[in-house]
PDB file of C-alpha atoms and ligand atoms in Angstrom:
ATOM      1  CA  UNK A   8     -22.883 -24.992 -37.696  1.00 98.00           C
ATOM      2  CA  UNK A   9     -25.082 -22.460 -39.496  1.00 98.00           C
ATOM      3  CA  UNK A  10     -27.453 -22.617 -42.446  1.00 98.00           C
ATOM      4  CA  UNK A  11     -27.707 -19.876 -45.061  1.00 98.00           C
ATOM      5  CA  UNK A  12     -29.500 -19.425 -48.362  1.00 98.00           C
ATOM      6  CA  UNK A  13     -28.092 -17.494 -51.287  1.00 98.00           C
ATOM      7  CA  UNK A  14     -28.834 -16.679 -54.887  1.00 98.00           C
ATOM      8  CA  UNK A  15     -26.521 -17.793 -57.653  1.00 96.00           C
ATOM      9  CA  UNK A  16     -27.386 -17.624 -61.359  1.00 96.00           C
ATOM     10  CA  UNK A  17     -31.041 -17.081 -60.358  1.00 96.00           C
ATOM     11  CA  UNK A  18     -30.964 -20.278 -58.292  1.00 97.00           C
ATOM     12  CA  UNK A  19     -31.722 -20.346 -54.575  1.00 98.00           C
ATOM     13  CA  UNK A  20     -29.131 -22.476 -52.796  1.00 98.00           C
ATOM     14  CA  UNK A  21     -29.204 -23.695 -49.196  1.00 98.00           C
ATOM     15  CA  UNK A  22     -25.801 -24.226 -47.634  1.00 98.00           C
ATOM     16  CA  UNK A  23     -24.152 -25.248 -44.388  1.00 98.00           C
ATOM     17  CA  UNK A  24     -21.471 -22.994 -42.962  1.00 98.00           C
ATOM     18  CA  UNK A  25     -18.934 -24.662 -40.697  1.00 97.00           C
ATOM     19  CA  UNK A  26     -17.298 -23.022 -37.691  1.00 96.00           C
ATOM     20  CA  UNK A  27     -14.301 -22.147 -39.876  1.00 95.00           C
ATOM     21  CA  UNK A  28     -16.669 -20.316 -42.257  1.00 96.00           C
ATOM     22  CA  UNK A  29     -16.476 -22.738 -45.180  1.00 97.00           C
ATOM     23  CA  UNK A  30     -19.690 -22.804 -47.209  1.00 98.00           C
ATOM     24  CA  UNK A  31     -21.014 -26.199 -48.390  1.00 98.00           C
ATOM     25  CA  UNK A  32     -24.064 -26.214 -50.690  1.00 98.00           C
ATOM     26  CA  UNK A  33     -26.647 -28.785 -49.559  1.00 98.00           C
ATOM     27  CA  UNK A  34     -28.857 -31.003 -51.730  1.00 97.00           C
ATOM     28  CA  UNK A  35     -31.971 -29.587 -50.014  1.00 98.00           C
ATOM     29  CA  UNK A  36     -34.038 -26.457 -50.400  1.00 96.00           C
ATOM     30  CA  UNK A  37     -33.856 -25.374 -46.789  1.00 97.00           C
ATOM     31  CA  UNK A  38     -33.132 -26.258 -43.190  1.00 98.00           C
ATOM     32  CA  UNK A  39     -36.538 -27.849 -42.618  1.00 98.00           C
ATOM     33  CA  UNK A  40     -35.952 -30.437 -45.346  1.00 98.00           C
ATOM     34  CA  UNK A  41     -32.602 -31.286 -43.750  1.00 98.00           C
ATOM     35  CA  UNK A  42     -34.194 -31.562 -40.293  1.00 98.00           C
ATOM     36  CA  UNK A  43     -36.899 -33.895 -41.625  1.00 98.00           C
ATOM     37  CA  UNK A  44     -34.392 -36.124 -43.447  1.00 98.00           C
ATOM     38  CA  UNK A  45     -32.128 -36.278 -40.378  1.00 98.00           C
ATOM     39  CA  UNK A  46     -35.099 -37.316 -38.202  1.00 98.00           C
ATOM     40  CA  UNK A  47     -36.048 -39.968 -40.746  1.00 98.00           C
ATOM     41  CA  UNK A  48     -32.517 -41.351 -40.430  1.00 98.00           C
ATOM     42  CA  UNK A  49     -32.670 -41.018 -36.644  1.00 98.00           C
ATOM     43  CA  UNK A  50     -29.664 -38.716 -36.676  1.00 98.00           C
ATOM     44  CA  UNK A  51     -29.088 -35.291 -35.218  1.00 98.00           C
ATOM     45  CA  UNK A  52     -29.247 -32.546 -37.850  1.00 98.00           C
ATOM     46  CA  UNK A  53     -25.611 -31.616 -37.315  1.00 98.00           C
ATOM     47  CA  UNK A  54     -24.380 -35.231 -37.652  1.00 98.00           C
ATOM     48  CA  UNK A  55     -26.433 -35.662 -40.798  1.00 98.00           C
ATOM     49  CA  UNK A  56     -24.988 -32.489 -42.330  1.00 98.00           C
ATOM     50  CA  UNK A  57     -21.506 -33.670 -41.435  1.00 98.00           C
ATOM     51  CA  UNK A  58     -22.104 -36.875 -43.426  1.00 98.00           C
ATOM     52  CA  UNK A  59     -23.375 -34.773 -46.354  1.00 97.00           C
ATOM     53  CA  UNK A  60     -20.325 -32.511 -46.490  1.00 97.00           C
ATOM     54  CA  UNK A  61     -17.646 -34.998 -45.513  1.00 96.00           C
ATOM     55  CA  UNK A  62     -15.011 -35.353 -48.232  1.00 95.00           C
ATOM     56  CA  UNK A  63     -16.516 -32.440 -50.202  1.00 96.00           C
ATOM     57  CA  UNK A  64     -14.863 -29.142 -50.992  1.00 93.00           C
ATOM     58  CA  UNK A  65     -16.604 -25.976 -49.921  1.00 96.00           C
ATOM     59  CA  UNK A  66     -17.180 -23.200 -52.423  1.00 96.00           C
ATOM     60  CA  UNK A  67     -14.367 -20.728 -53.055  1.00 94.00           C
ATOM     61  CA  UNK A  68     -16.309 -17.743 -51.777  1.00 95.00           C
ATOM     62  CA  UNK A  69     -16.653 -16.144 -48.379  1.00 94.00           C
ATOM     63  CA  UNK A  70     -20.139 -15.581 -46.957  1.00 95.00           C
ATOM     64  CA  UNK A  71     -19.683 -11.826 -47.436  1.00 94.00           C
ATOM     65  CA  UNK A  72     -19.316 -12.318 -51.201  1.00 96.00           C
ATOM     66  CA  UNK A  73     -22.622 -14.187 -51.540  1.00 98.00           C
ATOM     67  CA  UNK A  74     -25.970 -12.718 -52.474  1.00 98.00           C
ATOM     68  CA  UNK A  75     -27.602 -13.797 -49.223  1.00 98.00           C
ATOM     69  CA  UNK A  76     -31.345 -14.459 -48.954  1.00 98.00           C
ATOM     70  CA  UNK A  77     -33.449 -14.816 -45.810  1.00 98.00           C
ATOM     71  CA  UNK A  78     -32.093 -18.062 -44.302  1.00 98.00           C
ATOM     72  CA  UNK A  79     -35.585 -19.583 -44.426  1.00 98.00           C
ATOM     73  CA  UNK A  80     -38.829 -18.719 -46.196  1.00 98.00           C
ATOM     74  CA  UNK A  81     -40.755 -18.577 -42.928  1.00 98.00           C
ATOM     75  CA  UNK A  82     -44.461 -19.062 -43.661  1.00 98.00           C
ATOM     76  CA  UNK A  83     -45.179 -16.878 -40.662  1.00 98.00           C
ATOM     77  CA  UNK A  84     -43.119 -14.816 -38.262  1.00 98.00           C
ATOM     78  CA  UNK A  85     -44.667 -14.418 -34.819  1.00 98.00           C
ATOM     79  CA  UNK A  86     -43.324 -12.128 -32.135  1.00 98.00           C
ATOM     80  CA  UNK A  87     -43.330 -11.915 -28.367  1.00 98.00           C
ATOM     81  CA  UNK A  88     -43.805  -8.624 -26.567  1.00 98.00           C
ATOM     82  CA  UNK A  89     -42.637  -7.070 -23.318  1.00 97.00           C
ATOM     83  CA  UNK A  90     -40.418 -10.001 -22.420  1.00 98.00           C
ATOM     84  CA  UNK A  91     -37.571  -7.744 -21.282  1.00 96.00           C
ATOM     85  CA  UNK A  92     -37.703  -4.943 -18.696  1.00 95.00           C
ATOM     86  CA  UNK A  93     -36.230  -2.599 -21.336  1.00 96.00           C
ATOM     87  CA  UNK A  94     -39.274  -3.115 -23.560  1.00 95.00           C
ATOM     88  CA  UNK A  95     -41.697  -2.573 -20.687  1.00 94.00           C
ATOM     89  CA  UNK A  96     -39.967   0.736 -19.812  1.00 93.00           C
ATOM     90  CA  UNK A  97     -40.038   1.908 -23.449  1.00 93.00           C
ATOM     91  CA  UNK A  98     -43.722   1.028 -23.910  1.00 94.00           C
ATOM     92  CA  UNK A  99     -44.658   2.769 -20.689  1.00 93.00           C
ATOM     93  CA  UNK A 100     -42.777   5.854 -21.882  1.00 93.00           C
ATOM     94  CA  UNK A 101     -44.588   6.007 -25.237  1.00 90.00           C
ATOM     95  CA  UNK A 102     -48.133   5.118 -24.199  1.00 89.00           C
ATOM     96  CA  UNK A 103     -50.728   7.826 -23.657  1.00 84.00           C
ATOM     97  CA  UNK A 104     -52.628   5.362 -21.431  1.00 77.00           C
ATOM     98  CA  UNK A 105     -50.275   5.786 -18.478  1.00 77.00           C
ATOM     99  CA  UNK A 106     -51.513   7.589 -15.375  1.00 72.00           C
ATOM    100  CA  UNK A 107     -49.168   8.297 -12.489  1.00 71.00           C
ATOM    101  CA  UNK A 108     -48.761   5.285 -10.255  1.00 75.00           C
ATOM    102  CA  UNK A 109     -51.174   3.086 -12.233  1.00 86.00           C
ATOM    103  CA  UNK A 110     -50.326  -0.178 -13.908  1.00 92.00           C
ATOM    104  CA  UNK A 111     -50.393  -0.146 -17.708  1.00 94.00           C
ATOM    105  CA  UNK A 112     -51.262  -3.061 -19.965  1.00 95.00           C
ATOM    106  CA  UNK A 113     -47.481  -3.415 -20.436  1.00 95.00           C
ATOM    107  CA  UNK A 114     -46.855  -3.788 -16.687  1.00 95.00           C
ATOM    108  CA  UNK A 115     -49.610  -6.391 -16.507  1.00 96.00           C
ATOM    109  CA  UNK A 116     -48.412  -8.468 -19.462  1.00 97.00           C
ATOM    110  CA  UNK A 117     -44.809  -8.384 -18.232  1.00 97.00           C
ATOM    111  CA  UNK A 118     -45.944 -10.124 -15.039  1.00 97.00           C
ATOM    112  CA  UNK A 119     -48.804 -12.248 -16.376  1.00 98.00           C
ATOM    113  CA  UNK A 120     -48.593 -15.988 -16.942  1.00 98.00           C
ATOM    114  CA  UNK A 121     -49.734 -15.569 -20.565  1.00 98.00           C
ATOM    115  CA  UNK A 122     -47.145 -13.759 -22.707  1.00 98.00           C
ATOM    116  CA  UNK A 123     -47.951 -11.230 -25.394  1.00 98.00           C
ATOM    117  CA  UNK A 124     -47.655 -12.979 -28.780  1.00 98.00           C
ATOM    118  CA  UNK A 125     -48.637 -11.423 -32.089  1.00 98.00           C
ATOM    119  CA  UNK A 126     -48.424 -12.264 -35.760  1.00 98.00           C
ATOM    120  CA  UNK A 127     -45.560 -10.115 -37.055  1.00 98.00           C
ATOM    121  CA  UNK A 128     -45.073 -11.084 -40.659  1.00 98.00           C
ATOM    122  CA  UNK A 129     -45.748 -13.444 -43.524  1.00 98.00           C
ATOM    123  CA  UNK A 130     -43.274 -14.797 -46.077  1.00 98.00           C
ATOM    124  CA  UNK A 131     -44.036 -12.064 -48.622  1.00 96.00           C
ATOM    125  CA  UNK A 132     -43.409  -9.257 -46.106  1.00 97.00           C
ATOM    126  CA  UNK A 133     -40.215 -10.710 -44.631  1.00 98.00           C
ATOM    127  CA  UNK A 134     -36.860  -9.786 -46.059  1.00 98.00           C
ATOM    128  CA  UNK A 135     -33.329 -11.120 -45.636  1.00 98.00           C
ATOM    129  CA  UNK A 136     -29.915  -9.498 -45.258  1.00 98.00           C
ATOM    130  CA  UNK A 137     -29.082  -6.342 -47.239  1.00 98.00           C
ATOM    131  CA  UNK A 138     -32.607  -5.818 -48.594  1.00 98.00           C
ATOM    132  CA  UNK A 139     -34.198  -2.520 -47.480  1.00 98.00           C
ATOM    133  CA  UNK A 140     -36.532  -2.335 -44.516  1.00 98.00           C
ATOM    134  CA  UNK A 141     -39.187   0.263 -45.252  1.00 98.00           C
ATOM    135  CA  UNK A 142     -40.447   3.182 -43.177  1.00 98.00           C
ATOM    136  CA  UNK A 143     -44.162   3.839 -42.889  1.00 97.00           C
ATOM    137  CA  UNK A 144     -45.250   7.173 -44.326  1.00 95.00           C
ATOM    138  CA  UNK A 145     -47.693   7.866 -41.445  1.00 96.00           C
ATOM    139  CA  UNK A 146     -45.313   7.519 -38.505  1.00 98.00           C
ATOM    140  CA  UNK A 147     -42.739   9.940 -37.097  1.00 97.00           C
ATOM    141  CA  UNK A 148     -41.211   7.614 -34.504  1.00 98.00           C
ATOM    142  CA  UNK A 149     -39.830   4.403 -35.953  1.00 98.00           C
ATOM    143  CA  UNK A 150     -37.204   2.085 -34.560  1.00 98.00           C
ATOM    144  CA  UNK A 151     -35.686  -1.324 -35.214  1.00 98.00           C
ATOM    145  CA  UNK A 152     -36.287  -3.972 -32.547  1.00 98.00           C
ATOM    146  CA  UNK A 153     -33.337  -6.386 -32.469  1.00 98.00           C
ATOM    147  CA  UNK A 154     -34.536  -9.800 -31.334  1.00 98.00           C
ATOM    148  CA  UNK A 155     -33.433 -13.396 -31.144  1.00 98.00           C
ATOM    149  CA  UNK A 156     -35.627 -15.540 -33.427  1.00 99.00           C
ATOM    150  CA  UNK A 157     -36.495 -19.180 -32.749  1.00 99.00           C
ATOM    151  CA  UNK A 158     -36.911 -21.376 -35.825  1.00 98.00           C
ATOM    152  CA  UNK A 159     -39.453 -24.058 -34.978  1.00 98.00           C
ATOM    153  CA  UNK A 160     -41.054 -27.143 -36.463  1.00 98.00           C
ATOM    154  CA  UNK A 161     -44.802 -27.618 -36.708  1.00 97.00           C
ATOM    155  CA  UNK A 162     -44.586 -29.500 -33.409  1.00 98.00           C
ATOM    156  CA  UNK A 163     -42.909 -26.523 -31.750  1.00 98.00           C
ATOM    157  CA  UNK A 164     -39.401 -27.971 -31.548  1.00 98.00           C
ATOM    158  CA  UNK A 165     -36.717 -25.264 -31.608  1.00 98.00           C
ATOM    159  CA  UNK A 166     -34.290 -26.324 -34.337  1.00 98.00           C
ATOM    160  CA  UNK A 167     -32.381 -23.098 -34.836  1.00 98.00           C
ATOM    161  CA  UNK A 168     -31.746 -19.505 -33.855  1.00 98.00           C
ATOM    162  CA  UNK A 169     -31.671 -16.492 -36.110  1.00 99.00           C
ATOM    163  CA  UNK A 170     -31.702 -12.713 -35.772  1.00 99.00           C
ATOM    164  CA  UNK A 171     -34.879 -10.720 -36.343  1.00 98.00           C
ATOM    165  CA  UNK A 172     -35.690  -7.048 -36.689  1.00 98.00           C
ATOM    166  CA  UNK A 173     -39.241  -6.295 -35.508  1.00 98.00           C
ATOM    167  CA  UNK A 174     -39.531  -2.800 -37.060  1.00 98.00           C
ATOM    168  CA  UNK A 175     -41.947  -0.769 -34.937  1.00 98.00           C
ATOM    169  CA  UNK A 176     -43.790   2.569 -34.931  1.00 98.00           C
ATOM    170  CA  UNK A 177     -43.709   3.847 -31.358  1.00 97.00           C
ATOM    171  CA  UNK A 178     -46.142   6.710 -32.013  1.00 97.00           C
ATOM    172  CA  UNK A 179     -48.830   4.493 -33.571  1.00 97.00           C
ATOM    173  CA  UNK A 180     -48.715   1.910 -30.778  1.00 97.00           C
ATOM    174  CA  UNK A 181     -48.329   4.670 -28.173  1.00 95.00           C
ATOM    175  CA  UNK A 182     -51.525   6.380 -29.364  1.00 95.00           C
ATOM    176  CA  UNK A 183     -53.550   3.224 -28.767  1.00 95.00           C
ATOM    177  CA  UNK A 184     -52.321  -0.358 -28.159  1.00 96.00           C
ATOM    178  CA  UNK A 185     -55.180  -1.583 -30.375  1.00 97.00           C
ATOM    179  CA  UNK A 186     -53.227  -0.117 -33.297  1.00 98.00           C
ATOM    180  CA  UNK A 187     -50.532  -2.760 -32.732  1.00 98.00           C
ATOM    181  CA  UNK A 188     -50.962  -4.523 -36.108  1.00 98.00           C
ATOM    182  CA  UNK A 189     -50.447  -1.194 -37.911  1.00 98.00           C
ATOM    183  CA  UNK A 190     -47.492  -0.330 -35.667  1.00 98.00           C
ATOM    184  CA  UNK A 191     -45.884  -3.656 -36.505  1.00 98.00           C
ATOM    185  CA  UNK A 192     -46.947  -4.942 -39.931  1.00 98.00           C
ATOM    186  CA  UNK A 193     -46.333  -3.326 -43.297  1.00 98.00           C
ATOM    187  CA  UNK A 194     -44.265  -4.082 -46.374  1.00 97.00           C
ATOM    188  CA  UNK A 195     -40.675  -5.070 -45.459  1.00 98.00           C
ATOM    189  CA  UNK A 196     -41.237  -4.424 -41.755  1.00 98.00           C
ATOM    190  CA  UNK A 197     -39.502  -7.632 -40.732  1.00 98.00           C
ATOM    191  CA  UNK A 198     -35.969  -8.768 -41.524  1.00 98.00           C
ATOM    192  CA  UNK A 199     -34.397 -12.084 -40.557  1.00 99.00           C
ATOM    193  CA  UNK A 200     -30.926 -13.541 -41.047  1.00 98.00           C
ATOM    194  CA  UNK A 201     -28.167 -13.667 -42.017  1.00 98.00           C
ATOM    195  CA  UNK A 202     -28.028 -17.347 -40.949  1.00 98.00           C
ATOM    196  CA  UNK A 203     -29.728 -19.927 -38.774  1.00 98.00           C
ATOM    197  CA  UNK A 204     -27.506 -21.360 -36.106  1.00 98.00           C
ATOM    198  CA  UNK A 205     -28.464 -24.998 -35.449  1.00 98.00           C
ATOM    199  CA  UNK A 206     -29.933 -25.220 -31.962  1.00 98.00           C
ATOM    200  CA  UNK A 207     -27.898 -28.363 -31.303  1.00 97.00           C
ATOM    201  CA  UNK A 208     -24.723 -26.308 -31.649  1.00 98.00           C
ATOM    202  CA  UNK A 209     -25.614 -23.482 -29.266  1.00 98.00           C
ATOM    203  CA  UNK A 210     -24.081 -23.985 -25.851  1.00 97.00           C
ATOM    204  CA  UNK A 211     -26.346 -21.607 -23.920  1.00 98.00           C
ATOM    205  CA  UNK A 212     -29.171 -19.799 -25.730  1.00 98.00           C
ATOM    206  CA  UNK A 213     -29.729 -17.737 -22.565  1.00 98.00           C
ATOM    207  CA  UNK A 214     -26.303 -16.177 -22.930  1.00 98.00           C
ATOM    208  CA  UNK A 215     -26.337 -14.585 -26.360  1.00 98.00           C
ATOM    209  CA  UNK A 216     -25.107 -11.029 -26.715  1.00 98.00           C
ATOM    210  CA  UNK A 217     -27.084  -8.797 -29.090  1.00 98.00           C
ATOM    211  CA  UNK A 218     -25.652  -5.536 -30.406  1.00 98.00           C
ATOM    212  CA  UNK A 219     -27.530  -3.027 -32.512  1.00 98.00           C
ATOM    213  CA  UNK A 220     -25.711  -0.338 -34.499  1.00 98.00           C
ATOM    214  CA  UNK A 221     -27.383   2.324 -36.578  1.00 98.00           C
ATOM    215  CA  UNK A 222     -25.370   4.338 -39.106  1.00 98.00           C
ATOM    216  CA  UNK A 223     -26.445   7.698 -40.543  1.00 98.00           C
ATOM    217  CA  UNK A 224     -24.389   9.232 -43.354  1.00 97.00           C
ATOM    218  CA  UNK A 225     -21.749   6.615 -42.578  1.00 94.00           C
ATOM    219  CA  UNK A 226     -21.514   7.697 -38.898  1.00 98.00           C
ATOM    220  CA  UNK A 227     -22.443   5.435 -36.001  1.00 98.00           C
ATOM    221  CA  UNK A 228     -25.396   7.171 -34.280  1.00 98.00           C
ATOM    222  CA  UNK A 229     -26.737   4.372 -32.050  1.00 98.00           C
ATOM    223  CA  UNK A 230     -24.899   1.448 -30.492  1.00 98.00           C
ATOM    224  CA  UNK A 231     -26.513  -0.622 -27.745  1.00 98.00           C
ATOM    225  CA  UNK A 232     -26.012  -4.145 -26.444  1.00 98.00           C
ATOM    226  CA  UNK A 233     -27.951  -6.546 -24.251  1.00 98.00           C
ATOM    227  CA  UNK A 234     -27.956 -10.233 -23.405  1.00 98.00           C
ATOM    228  CA  UNK A 235     -30.653 -12.919 -23.663  1.00 98.00           C
ATOM    229  CA  UNK A 236     -30.023 -13.742 -19.998  1.00 98.00           C
ATOM    230  CA  UNK A 237     -32.229 -10.706 -19.245  1.00 98.00           C
ATOM    231  CA  UNK A 238     -35.259 -12.465 -20.796  1.00 98.00           C
ATOM    232  CA  UNK A 239     -38.149 -12.723 -18.318  1.00 98.00           C
ATOM    233  CA  UNK A 240     -39.498 -15.966 -19.852  1.00 98.00           C
ATOM    234  CA  UNK A 241     -38.182 -19.221 -21.290  1.00 98.00           C
ATOM    235  CA  UNK A 242     -38.174 -20.018 -25.001  1.00 98.00           C
ATOM    236  CA  UNK A 243     -40.221 -23.183 -24.358  1.00 98.00           C
ATOM    237  CA  UNK A 244     -42.821 -21.139 -22.518  1.00 98.00           C
ATOM    238  CA  UNK A 245     -43.179 -18.739 -25.468  1.00 98.00           C
ATOM    239  CA  UNK A 246     -43.388 -21.617 -27.960  1.00 98.00           C
ATOM    240  CA  UNK A 247     -45.909 -23.515 -25.836  1.00 98.00           C
ATOM    241  CA  UNK A 248     -48.295 -20.532 -25.893  1.00 98.00           C
ATOM    242  CA  UNK A 249     -47.769 -20.092 -29.638  1.00 98.00           C
ATOM    243  CA  UNK A 250     -48.655 -23.675 -30.534  1.00 98.00           C
ATOM    244  CA  UNK A 251     -51.504 -23.971 -28.015  1.00 98.00           C
ATOM    245  CA  UNK A 252     -54.697 -24.794 -29.965  1.00 98.00           C
ATOM    246  CA  UNK A 253     -52.972 -23.291 -33.005  1.00 98.00           C
ATOM    247  CA  UNK A 254     -51.654 -24.641 -36.271  1.00 97.00           C
ATOM    248  CA  UNK A 255     -48.067 -23.639 -36.895  1.00 98.00           C
ATOM    249  CA  UNK A 256     -45.993 -24.602 -39.869  1.00 98.00           C
ATOM    250  CA  UNK A 257     -42.497 -26.006 -40.267  1.00 98.00           C
ATOM    251  CA  UNK A 258     -40.010 -23.134 -40.429  1.00 98.00           C
ATOM    252  CA  UNK A 259     -42.098 -20.662 -38.452  1.00 98.00           C
ATOM    253  CA  UNK A 260     -39.964 -18.012 -36.745  1.00 98.00           C
ATOM    254  CA  UNK A 261     -40.889 -16.784 -33.275  1.00 99.00           C
ATOM    255  CA  UNK A 262     -39.160 -13.549 -32.276  1.00 99.00           C
ATOM    256  CA  UNK A 263     -38.546 -13.429 -28.543  1.00 98.00           C
ATOM    257  CA  UNK A 264     -38.973  -9.716 -27.814  1.00 98.00           C
ATOM    258  CA  UNK A 265     -36.636  -6.777 -27.824  1.00 98.00           C
ATOM    259  CA  UNK A 266     -33.978  -6.157 -25.212  1.00 97.00           C
ATOM    260  CA  UNK A 267     -32.633  -3.057 -27.004  1.00 98.00           C
ATOM    261  CA  UNK A 268     -34.528   0.183 -27.581  1.00 98.00           C
ATOM    262  CA  UNK A 269     -32.731   3.211 -29.075  1.00 98.00           C
ATOM    263  CA  UNK A 270     -32.880   6.459 -27.058  1.00 97.00           C
ATOM    264  CA  UNK A 271     -36.403   7.921 -26.849  1.00 96.00           C
ATOM    265  CA  UNK A 272     -35.610  10.920 -29.084  1.00 97.00           C
ATOM    266  CA  UNK A 273     -34.356   8.644 -31.880  1.00 98.00           C
ATOM    267  CA  UNK A 274     -36.318   7.854 -35.032  1.00 98.00           C
ATOM    268  CA  UNK A 275     -35.066   6.065 -38.147  1.00 98.00           C
ATOM    269  CA  UNK A 276     -34.560   8.052 -41.346  1.00 98.00           C
ATOM    270  CA  UNK A 277     -34.280   7.087 -44.977  1.00 98.00           C
ATOM    271  CA  UNK A 278     -30.652   6.256 -45.772  1.00 98.00           C
ATOM    272  CA  UNK A 279     -29.851   4.844 -42.318  1.00 98.00           C
ATOM    273  CA  UNK A 280     -28.329   1.401 -42.092  1.00 98.00           C
ATOM    274  CA  UNK A 281     -29.200  -1.009 -39.270  1.00 98.00           C
ATOM    275  CA  UNK A 282     -26.844  -3.725 -38.116  1.00 98.00           C
ATOM    276  CA  UNK A 283     -27.871  -6.343 -35.558  1.00 98.00           C
ATOM    277  CA  UNK A 284     -25.187  -8.746 -34.406  1.00 98.00           C
ATOM    278  CA  UNK A 285     -25.242 -11.956 -32.417  1.00 98.00           C
ATOM    279  CA  UNK A 286     -21.699 -13.351 -32.756  1.00 98.00           C
ATOM    280  CA  UNK A 287     -22.884 -16.991 -32.837  1.00 98.00           C
ATOM    281  CA  UNK A 288     -25.221 -16.176 -35.773  1.00 98.00           C
ATOM    282  CA  UNK A 289     -23.711 -13.245 -37.678  1.00 98.00           C
ATOM    283  CA  UNK A 290     -24.635  -9.675 -38.562  1.00 98.00           C
ATOM    284  CA  UNK A 291     -28.026  -8.793 -40.036  1.00 98.00           C
ATOM    285  CA  UNK A 292     -27.540  -5.588 -42.029  1.00 98.00           C
ATOM    286  CA  UNK A 293     -30.350  -3.691 -43.765  1.00 98.00           C
ATOM    287  CA  UNK A 294     -30.584  -0.226 -45.304  1.00 98.00           C
ATOM    288  CA  UNK A 295     -33.643   1.889 -44.460  1.00 98.00           C
ATOM    289  CA  UNK A 296     -35.873   3.294 -47.206  1.00 97.00           C
ATOM    290  CA  UNK A 297     -39.130   5.225 -47.344  1.00 94.00           C
ATOM    291  CA  UNK A 298     -41.895   2.896 -48.512  1.00 83.00           C
ATOM    292  CA  UNK A 299     -43.663   5.717 -50.344  1.00 69.00           C
ATOM    293  CA  UNK A 300     -40.729   6.031 -52.796  1.00 59.00           C
ATOM    294  CA  UNK A 301     -41.103   2.359 -53.716  1.00 51.00           C
ATOM    295  CA  UNK A 302     -44.714   2.343 -54.956  1.00 51.00           C
TER     296      UNK A 302
HETATM  297  O1  LIG B  27     -46.293  -4.538 -26.826  1.00 96.28           O
HETATM  298  C1  LIG B  27     -45.976  -4.380 -27.945  1.00 96.28           C
HETATM  299  C2  LIG B  27     -44.876  -4.992 -28.679  1.00 96.28           C
HETATM  300  C3  LIG B  27     -43.705  -5.352 -27.842  1.00 96.28           C
HETATM  301  C4  LIG B  27     -42.556  -5.861 -28.619  1.00 96.28           C
HETATM  302  O2  LIG B  27     -42.558  -5.968 -29.829  1.00 96.28           O
HETATM  303  C5  LIG B  27     -41.327  -6.253 -27.891  1.00 96.28           C
HETATM  304  O3  LIG B  27     -41.287  -6.195 -26.656  1.00 96.28           O
HETATM  305  O4  LIG B  27     -40.371  -6.633 -28.557  1.00 96.28           O
HETATM  306 MG1  LIG B  28     -40.582  -6.558 -30.680  1.00 96.28          MG
END
């Protein structure tokens, strides 16, 4: 069971999508309202949704025909860093701090008890499927970072899984890790979607296959896959550090780090299209545009 949001006649509609891809509009604004109501009734979210849609007819449209929005208006998107060996390797390649044989900050954080967590995005900067992700005008080395996103409650309970793109500037971070906020946060630098898969309906969240495809002039120029079983940490561990002495809000998304990095010579260009797929969730597709053209 998945949750989507879409726009119809200027109205934002939250809907459940069943395993046979039938879309049922819900009488709630978003997943968090459904989760709260299900808890109030002492039911699982999926059982509660089943009671809501039972005997109803789904809409006569396929998901692909809908004007999809981000599946949740996440008040904040946080992100984890260097949680996969692939990310550690890529950061070590780009950083000017490395000296032969010496540990970098990336080596240390990969092995440390405390994970790297950073604020990635706010609701206004986060986009959903099909909206453009923007390129920074002051970077020459930009990539998408395909990541599994955890949708959590204010208590830190993982209620769903989505796909996130943690757009990143490798040259800005590589010049100095203290530039991380500029390498990570700008207008439309974070995309989530296309759906939230209810956590209760995921058999093994440590066995999700991610595939990233990048198209240029209609041609596939990058295609790489990885699996969440390669994650160095647990989801609960990442969440427990996020909520420690912190205030988090219902519907916060925590990205779990990238396991896919395009080849080192690759940088995104205006006109590219990025697709990130996790079969249990869907395909998050976004065109790439230069931010400077938008202002
Ligand atoms: O260390 C900087 C960011 C790492 C990151 O975003 C990732 O590993 O996904
Ligand atoms: Mg990342």
